[in-house]
Amino acid sequence: MADNPAVDQKSAKANFASDQDVRWCPGCGDYAILAQMKKVLPEIGVPREKVVFISGIGCASRFPYYINSYGFHTIHGRAPAVATGVKLANPELSVWIITGDGDSLSIGGNHLLHLCRRNLNVNIILFNNQIYGLTKGQYSPTSPVGKRTKTTPYGSLDTPFNPMSLVLGAGASFVARTIDRDTKHMAATFKRAAAHKGCSFVEVYQNCIIFNDGAFQSVTDPKIKQENLLYLEDGRELVYGADNDKGIRLEGLKLEAAALNGPESRNGLLKHQETMPDEAYTYLLSKMTERPDLPTPIGVFRALERPTYDEVFMQQIDDVTQKKGKGNLKELFITGNTWKVD
Amino acid sequence: MKPIQDIESVTIRFAGDSGDGMQVTGNQFTITTAIARNDLSTLPDFPAEIRAPAGTLYGVSGFQIQFSSEQVHTPGDAADVLVAMNPAALQAGLKYLKNNGIIIINTDAFSDRNLKMANFQENPLENGRLKGYQVFPVEMSRLTKEALETVDLSHKEKERCKNFFALGMIYWMYTRSLDPTVQWIEKKFASKPVWIEANTLALKAGRNYAEATEIFTTAYRVVKAKIEPGIYRQITGNEAIAIGLIAAGEKAGVNIFYGSYPITPASEVLQYMALYKNFGVKTLQAEDEIAAIGAAVGASFAGNIGVTATSGPGVALKSEFMGFAVMVELPLVIINIQRGGPSTGMPTKTEQADLLQSLYGRSGEAPIPVIAASSPADCFHTAYEAVKVATQFMTPVMMLSDVYLANGAEPWKIPDVDKLSPVDIHYARAGDAYAPYRRNDKTLARKWALPGTPGLEHRLGGLEKEDVTGNVSYDPDNHDKMTRYRAEKVARIADFVEEPQIYGEPQGDVLVISWGSTYGTVLTVVERLIKAGKKVSFYHLRWLNPLPHGLETHLQNFKKVLVPEINLGQLRQILRSRYLIDVTGFNKVRGLPISVQELQAEIEKMIEEL
């Protein structure tokens, strides 16, 4: 260990930097995500030869080229499928899937759902910029209704996907959201994702400076963001606002914002619980972004332990091998009815 | 004692309702015939419907076997004997029967209702419809129940034993021992003694009835064939694929990762593979065809041998990943068990129409070696060789089979495990100065560097690679160079794999060229024609890409070249364009194998017209 922790940190970060030129547009939110990832990786306790970054197609998917570990830049939408094979071939690897809203919610939607359902022990980082960047500005499955883009000159008619609701519905065991501008929060969230045993899904609000600048302004603009952001912390009441003067309460089956003015007004405030086994609460949290009267939650929505796919997959192989004995080719060949010709 | 007549070869077709146990009957007859040392080939013909209503035409389940004192390469065109357990089986089976063929009929099933369901306006046993055949009407249901009178089973249960009664009759007709089947029954029903008693009694009653009754006048004998010594078992093409893959994985010392999505007729391979987890086989039933190959590619990246199997529509979905595998140069085996197409087509019927799809169905210049199996047992060797080439050359390999091979079965001479050829893998090792796209001088294969190895960290992807370094490159000359490398690598496989041998003289009138499952038919026809003094030879292609070096010379040494295919002339088109030779096609696309008879007639006509 170096004596000076700052120097050590710097060299560790460099350790994960590849020799490739980074080719995102100047000012792209991806730079911040890459920087935080390079910072976090040395801290998760996995040597870089055991780290694999897998991506699909899109701006975000260039990511693996910029990390000096094993990397696999695959085809559009299919990174979760490839990652499944990688992890099952070698469960000791720390597998990171890098994807975008078009890659994972449109062309690759099916694979994302099945990854969550199986609970493969991998991390999936979704760069959500609500636009197709690499193909130069068409609306995406997370673009809001009415969004004017090159392919929707009169406004988009499509109801957008809510990524968080989607993966919760598919059974993701770890679900979190962070923002490219909030580097500390992002680093902490990545660390939590890495530490979680199971499929960890992180949505990153990522600004596309060229085709969708300011899409997340309400939660990134220092002047207004405090009123619009709800930081989730396990065990803490759902309280937000610059002066922590607002809270979230459950009224019937609906969430309501409440002004906090006096001790009694805190009665009935919801307390965040990452390990809530009942999906209803977490699902309500995920739907808050669709309510203009409610703040946008960021942080860890859910962190539930359940058996991982790679674990039970390898266990079954061991069990069968234990029961039947290690496979013997000669015996396999002569299975069933055989006869001898002299 | 009735007379016994010697004959060379016989084809029998067992046909009945799905619930009549025809597959068991056929398989038992097969084993007994193999033990009696006849050569043989079989083909089950299942209904496409899962549980077709009893008595319907589409619920008929058939099983055909050809056996002989000579070598047999096909299950036979038309049957000498049809065993029909009900009117539907008779109606469906008649078209497979030779003129003057024998029909053994279970008359008890010929109720008005069953006749109507089989589209018979009148009872064919009574209206002369079966004139020209030798009809043996037998009250099988009644006779079986009578034979089982003392057995403690219900009437309905007793009737279910009638397939063994029918089998007993056929055993008498072909002078077969009952012992192998009695032994099988004893093993199969070990926990249900009453069924051992019932089935054995029915089997013996059938044999005794045939011997005693006046309607059966002659028994037949097929003398032993010359068969290579060894231990044999019956094997279907799909089971042979699974065993071939497992054997290759074991020889390589690498886990096989088998990712697949259920599709007819490939699902069985996944089912077999899933059984063999104690060989370290990893199976994933993926969410779709694309994920199945994607996971296989991922597994290959991480050091397993990725394999996926499907049929034509699945290959269409996988084609983007196949192109990707060409680009990242990882070992991968894609198995296409062809069925009638396009689209959903005829999922349970055979066809060879995916050859061009296999060779060319990808974007860009994306060469993939293609190997085709020639018989059910050959599926073992083909799957094994596909893995071997995939690892040696670091390339995706396409293996072709089809419905006919997948479901068909033949005796498989069990190979000596120790004599299987080695499966070579060239890994990059920790400490190597690793360049991901540095190539082997001879094979042009790059080295396999496994995630987890310190110092070999590298990035692969679908973008064009710079020669040697593997960095992303859009340089024009580099792209040209890499495109040629990828083509040359596949072309060089021809230097390493075994050349096919020409069957017959190296020159003559007609050269027949085939690939895949038409092998048996072509060989049968060419054997016969050579025997008859015709100047016909046969060249069967195992690798369709690359084509063997010797092919061009052979093409030039014959007056005519004929390519029979179950498509509209896909190999013919390749041979014409590549060698500028006027190749003739013989093409049938009926979902059925090409018959010996029709191919023989075609070649005879060709020779006459020379």
mmCIF file of C-alpha atoms in Angstrom, chain B residues 354-537:
data_model
loop_
_atom_site.group_PDB
_atom_site.id
_atom_site.type_symbol
_atom_site.label_atom_id
_atom_site.label_comp_id
_atom_site.label_asym_id
_atom_site.label_seq_id
_atom_site.Cartn_x
_atom_site.Cartn_y
_atom_site.Cartn_z
ATOM 1 C CA ASP B 354 -31.120 -24.451 -45.649
ATOM 2 C CA LEU B 355 -27.789 -25.008 -47.387
ATOM 3 C CA LEU B 356 -27.591 -21.552 -48.907
ATOM 4 C CA GLN B 357 -28.828 -20.019 -45.661
ATOM 5 C CA SER B 358 -26.017 -21.802 -43.817
ATOM 6 C CA LEU B 359 -23.372 -20.744 -46.283
ATOM 7 C CA TYR B 360 -24.444 -17.175 -46.917
ATOM 8 C CA GLY B 361 -27.240 -16.099 -44.567
ATOM 9 C CA ARG B 362 -25.360 -13.311 -42.812
ATOM 10 C CA SER B 363 -24.486 -9.682 -43.412
ATOM 11 C CA GLY B 364 -21.091 -8.929 -44.893
ATOM 12 C CA GLU B 365 -18.438 -11.406 -45.927
ATOM 13 C CA ALA B 366 -19.020 -13.889 -43.122
ATOM 14 C CA PRO B 367 -17.646 -17.313 -44.034
ATOM 15 C CA ILE B 368 -18.578 -20.187 -41.752
ATOM 16 C CA PRO B 369 -17.443 -23.774 -42.216
ATOM 17 C CA VAL B 370 -20.402 -26.090 -42.812
ATOM 18 C CA ILE B 371 -20.444 -29.843 -42.197
ATOM 19 C CA ALA B 372 -23.394 -32.151 -42.881
ATOM 20 C CA ALA B 373 -24.199 -35.515 -41.297
ATOM 21 C CA SER B 374 -25.000 -38.387 -43.642
ATOM 22 C CA SER B 375 -26.812 -40.820 -41.344
ATOM 23 C CA PRO B 376 -28.183 -40.994 -37.793
ATOM 24 C CA ALA B 377 -25.006 -42.607 -36.452
ATOM 25 C CA ASP B 378 -22.846 -40.204 -38.447
ATOM 26 C CA CYS B 379 -24.379 -37.374 -36.412
ATOM 27 C CA PHE B 380 -22.025 -38.496 -33.634
ATOM 28 C CA HIS B 381 -18.914 -38.098 -35.769
ATOM 29 C CA THR B 382 -20.145 -34.891 -37.358
ATOM 30 C CA ALA B 383 -20.918 -33.183 -34.046
ATOM 31 C CA TYR B 384 -17.533 -34.294 -32.739
ATOM 32 C CA GLU B 385 -15.730 -32.958 -35.783
ATOM 33 C CA ALA B 386 -17.655 -29.674 -35.662
ATOM 34 C CA VAL B 387 -16.357 -29.031 -32.138
ATOM 35 C CA LYS B 388 -12.855 -30.064 -33.155
ATOM 36 C CA VAL B 389 -12.708 -27.634 -36.066
ATOM 37 C CA ALA B 390 -14.379 -24.848 -34.057
ATOM 38 C CA THR B 391 -11.686 -24.977 -31.393
ATOM 39 C CA GLN B 392 -8.747 -25.644 -33.698
ATOM 40 C CA PHE B 393 -9.636 -22.759 -36.008
ATOM 41 C CA MET B 394 -11.352 -20.468 -33.498
ATOM 42 C CA THR B 395 -14.437 -20.170 -35.641
ATOM 43 C CA PRO B 396 -18.172 -20.761 -35.566
ATOM 44 C CA VAL B 397 -19.022 -24.035 -37.342
ATOM 45 C CA MET B 398 -22.424 -24.897 -38.738
ATOM 46 C CA MET B 399 -23.498 -28.520 -38.577
ATOM 47 C CA LEU B 400 -26.427 -29.646 -40.726
ATOM 48 C CA SER B 401 -28.770 -32.484 -39.936
ATOM 49 C CA ASP B 402 -32.458 -32.871 -40.800
ATOM 50 C CA VAL B 403 -35.731 -34.356 -39.593
ATOM 51 C CA TYR B 404 -34.993 -37.636 -41.342
ATOM 52 C CA LEU B 405 -31.688 -38.109 -39.516
ATOM 53 C CA ALA B 406 -32.937 -36.629 -36.244
ATOM 54 C CA ASN B 407 -35.717 -39.191 -35.843
ATOM 55 C CA GLY B 408 -34.290 -42.045 -37.884
ATOM 56 C CA ALA B 409 -32.230 -44.690 -36.180
ATOM 57 C CA GLU B 410 -29.609 -47.190 -37.200
ATOM 58 C CA PRO B 411 -27.078 -49.443 -35.534
ATOM 59 C CA TRP B 412 -24.117 -47.425 -34.289
ATOM 60 C CA LYS B 413 -20.830 -49.185 -33.928
ATOM 61 C CA ILE B 414 -19.678 -47.880 -30.583
ATOM 62 C CA PRO B 415 -16.285 -46.240 -31.048
ATOM 63 C CA ASP B 416 -13.274 -46.812 -28.860
ATOM 64 C CA VAL B 417 -13.086 -43.784 -26.580
ATOM 65 C CA ASP B 418 -9.296 -43.914 -26.538
ATOM 66 C CA LYS B 419 -9.088 -43.808 -30.303
ATOM 67 C CA LEU B 420 -11.174 -40.665 -30.814
ATOM 68 C CA SER B 421 -8.982 -38.015 -32.385
ATOM 69 C CA PRO B 422 -7.740 -35.300 -30.037
ATOM 70 C CA VAL B 423 -9.482 -31.927 -29.801
ATOM 71 C CA ASP B 424 -6.734 -29.276 -29.938
ATOM 72 C CA ILE B 425 -7.021 -25.933 -28.260
ATOM 73 C CA HIS B 426 -4.418 -23.171 -28.340
ATOM 74 C CA TYR B 427 -4.716 -20.969 -25.297
ATOM 75 C CA ALA B 428 -2.848 -17.792 -24.610
ATOM 76 C CA ARG B 429 -1.090 -18.186 -21.257
ATOM 77 C CA ALA B 430 -0.444 -15.737 -18.430
ATOM 78 C CA GLY B 431 2.889 -14.097 -19.116
ATOM 79 C CA ASP B 432 2.507 -14.279 -22.922
ATOM 80 C CA ALA B 433 2.858 -11.044 -24.816
ATOM 81 C CA TYR B 434 -0.695 -11.402 -26.001
ATOM 82 C CA ALA B 435 -2.021 -9.785 -29.156
ATOM 83 C CA PRO B 436 -5.649 -10.871 -29.562
ATOM 84 C CA TYR B 437 -5.514 -11.108 -33.379
ATOM 85 C CA ARG B 438 -2.078 -12.552 -33.898
ATOM 86 C CA ARG B 439 -2.598 -15.668 -36.007
ATOM 87 C CA ASN B 440 -1.173 -19.148 -36.238
ATOM 88 C CA ASP B 441 0.863 -19.432 -39.466
ATOM 89 C CA LYS B 442 -0.802 -22.634 -40.581
ATOM 90 C CA THR B 443 -4.424 -22.391 -39.427
ATOM 91 C CA LEU B 444 -4.657 -18.582 -39.208
ATOM 92 C CA ALA B 445 -6.441 -19.140 -35.894
ATOM 93 C CA ARG B 446 -5.921 -16.598 -33.131
ATOM 94 C CA LYS B 447 -5.317 -17.754 -29.573
ATOM 95 C CA TRP B 448 -8.011 -18.126 -26.966
ATOM 96 C CA ALA B 449 -7.385 -15.901 -23.916
ATOM 97 C CA LEU B 450 -9.705 -16.655 -21.028
ATOM 98 C CA PRO B 451 -11.128 -13.996 -18.702
ATOM 99 C CA GLY B 452 -9.671 -14.620 -15.273
ATOM 100 C CA THR B 453 -6.122 -14.897 -16.641
ATOM 101 C CA PRO B 454 -3.938 -12.024 -15.352
ATOM 102 C CA GLY B 455 -2.194 -10.002 -18.008
ATOM 103 C CA LEU B 456 -4.363 -11.071 -20.947
ATOM 104 C CA GLU B 457 -7.101 -8.470 -20.447
ATOM 105 C CA HIS B 458 -8.462 -7.540 -23.863
ATOM 106 C CA ARG B 459 -11.622 -6.289 -25.519
ATOM 107 C CA LEU B 460 -13.476 -8.071 -28.310
ATOM 108 C CA GLY B 461 -16.446 -6.822 -30.257
ATOM 109 C CA GLY B 462 -18.326 -6.719 -33.505
ATOM 110 C CA LEU B 463 -16.488 -3.683 -34.842
ATOM 111 C CA GLU B 464 -13.718 -4.354 -37.354
ATOM 112 C CA LYS B 465 -10.432 -5.236 -35.752
ATOM 113 C CA GLU B 466 -6.974 -4.060 -36.516
ATOM 114 C CA ASP B 467 -4.732 -6.919 -37.603
ATOM 115 C CA VAL B 468 -2.713 -8.337 -34.689
ATOM 116 C CA THR B 469 -3.742 -5.833 -31.989
ATOM 117 C CA GLY B 470 -7.486 -6.314 -32.281
ATOM 118 C CA ASN B 471 -8.071 -2.606 -31.696
ATOM 119 C CA VAL B 472 -11.101 -1.064 -33.383
ATOM 120 C CA SER B 473 -10.096 -0.024 -36.892
ATOM 121 C CA TYR B 474 -11.894 1.603 -39.822
ATOM 122 C CA ASP B 475 -8.767 1.602 -41.981
ATOM 123 C CA PRO B 476 -9.718 0.559 -45.561
ATOM 124 C CA ASP B 477 -6.705 -1.650 -46.231
ATOM 125 C CA ASN B 478 -6.972 -3.289 -42.842
ATOM 126 C CA HIS B 479 -10.611 -4.182 -43.491
ATOM 127 C CA ASP B 480 -9.688 -5.714 -46.840
ATOM 128 C CA LYS B 481 -6.893 -7.678 -45.180
ATOM 129 C CA MET B 482 -9.062 -8.925 -42.310
ATOM 130 C CA THR B 483 -11.890 -9.891 -44.674
ATOM 131 C CA ARG B 484 -9.421 -11.998 -46.652
ATOM 132 C CA TYR B 485 -7.956 -13.518 -43.485
ATOM 133 C CA ARG B 486 -11.398 -14.631 -42.357
ATOM 134 C CA ALA B 487 -12.077 -16.234 -45.745
ATOM 135 C CA GLU B 488 -8.644 -17.818 -45.992
ATOM 136 C CA LYS B 489 -8.886 -19.279 -42.498
ATOM 137 C CA VAL B 490 -12.047 -21.163 -43.408
ATOM 138 C CA ALA B 491 -10.624 -22.222 -46.780
ATOM 139 C CA ARG B 492 -7.601 -23.746 -45.061
ATOM 140 C CA ILE B 493 -9.795 -26.135 -43.095
ATOM 141 C CA ALA B 494 -9.813 -28.263 -46.266
ATOM 142 C CA ASP B 495 -6.092 -28.924 -45.702
ATOM 143 C CA PHE B 496 -6.784 -30.420 -42.307
ATOM 144 C CA VAL B 497 -9.979 -32.477 -42.618
ATOM 145 C CA GLU B 498 -10.276 -35.854 -44.318
ATOM 146 C CA GLU B 499 -11.032 -35.837 -48.058
ATOM 147 C CA PRO B 500 -14.076 -37.884 -49.027
ATOM 148 C CA GLN B 501 -13.356 -41.029 -51.072
ATOM 149 C CA ILE B 502 -15.015 -41.585 -54.400
ATOM 150 C CA TYR B 503 -17.211 -44.682 -54.448
ATOM 151 C CA GLY B 504 -16.764 -46.595 -57.690
ATOM 152 C CA GLU B 505 -14.395 -45.875 -60.575
ATOM 153 C CA PRO B 506 -12.651 -42.458 -60.702
ATOM 154 C CA GLN B 507 -14.092 -41.873 -64.180
ATOM 155 C CA GLY B 508 -17.160 -42.946 -66.067
ATOM 156 C CA ASP B 509 -20.568 -41.876 -67.304
ATOM 157 C CA VAL B 510 -22.338 -40.415 -64.316
ATOM 158 C CA LEU B 511 -20.977 -39.017 -61.068
ATOM 159 C CA VAL B 512 -23.610 -38.596 -58.376
ATOM 160 C CA ILE B 513 -22.766 -35.963 -55.778
ATOM 161 C CA SER B 514 -24.750 -35.686 -52.605
ATOM 162 C CA TRP B 515 -24.604 -34.137 -49.160
ATOM 163 C CA GLY B 516 -26.474 -34.836 -45.926
ATOM 164 C CA SER B 517 -29.199 -37.381 -45.474
ATOM 165 C CA THR B 518 -29.579 -38.401 -49.130
ATOM 166 C CA TYR B 519 -26.376 -40.421 -48.623
ATOM 167 C CA GLY B 520 -28.146 -43.728 -47.930
ATOM 168 C CA THR B 521 -30.430 -43.496 -50.926
ATOM 169 C CA VAL B 522 -27.653 -42.513 -53.318
ATOM 170 C CA LEU B 523 -25.325 -45.228 -52.061
ATOM 171 C CA THR B 524 -28.051 -47.862 -52.453
ATOM 172 C CA VAL B 525 -28.782 -46.755 -55.994
ATOM 173 C CA VAL B 526 -25.134 -46.508 -57.054
ATOM 174 C CA GLU B 527 -24.327 -49.939 -55.555
ATOM 175 C CA ARG B 528 -27.146 -51.440 -57.584
ATOM 176 C CA LEU B 529 -26.181 -49.703 -60.807
ATOM 177 C CA ILE B 530 -22.516 -50.662 -60.478
ATOM 178 C CA LYS B 531 -23.630 -54.244 -59.892
ATOM 179 C CA ALA B 532 -25.655 -53.961 -63.076
ATOM 180 C CA GLY B 533 -22.496 -52.905 -64.932
ATOM 181 C CA LYS B 534 -23.225 -49.191 -65.232
ATOM 182 C CA LYS B 535 -20.391 -46.665 -65.137
ATOM 183 C CA VAL B 536 -21.722 -44.723 -62.213
ATOM 184 C CA SER B 537 -19.745 -43.368 -59.249
#
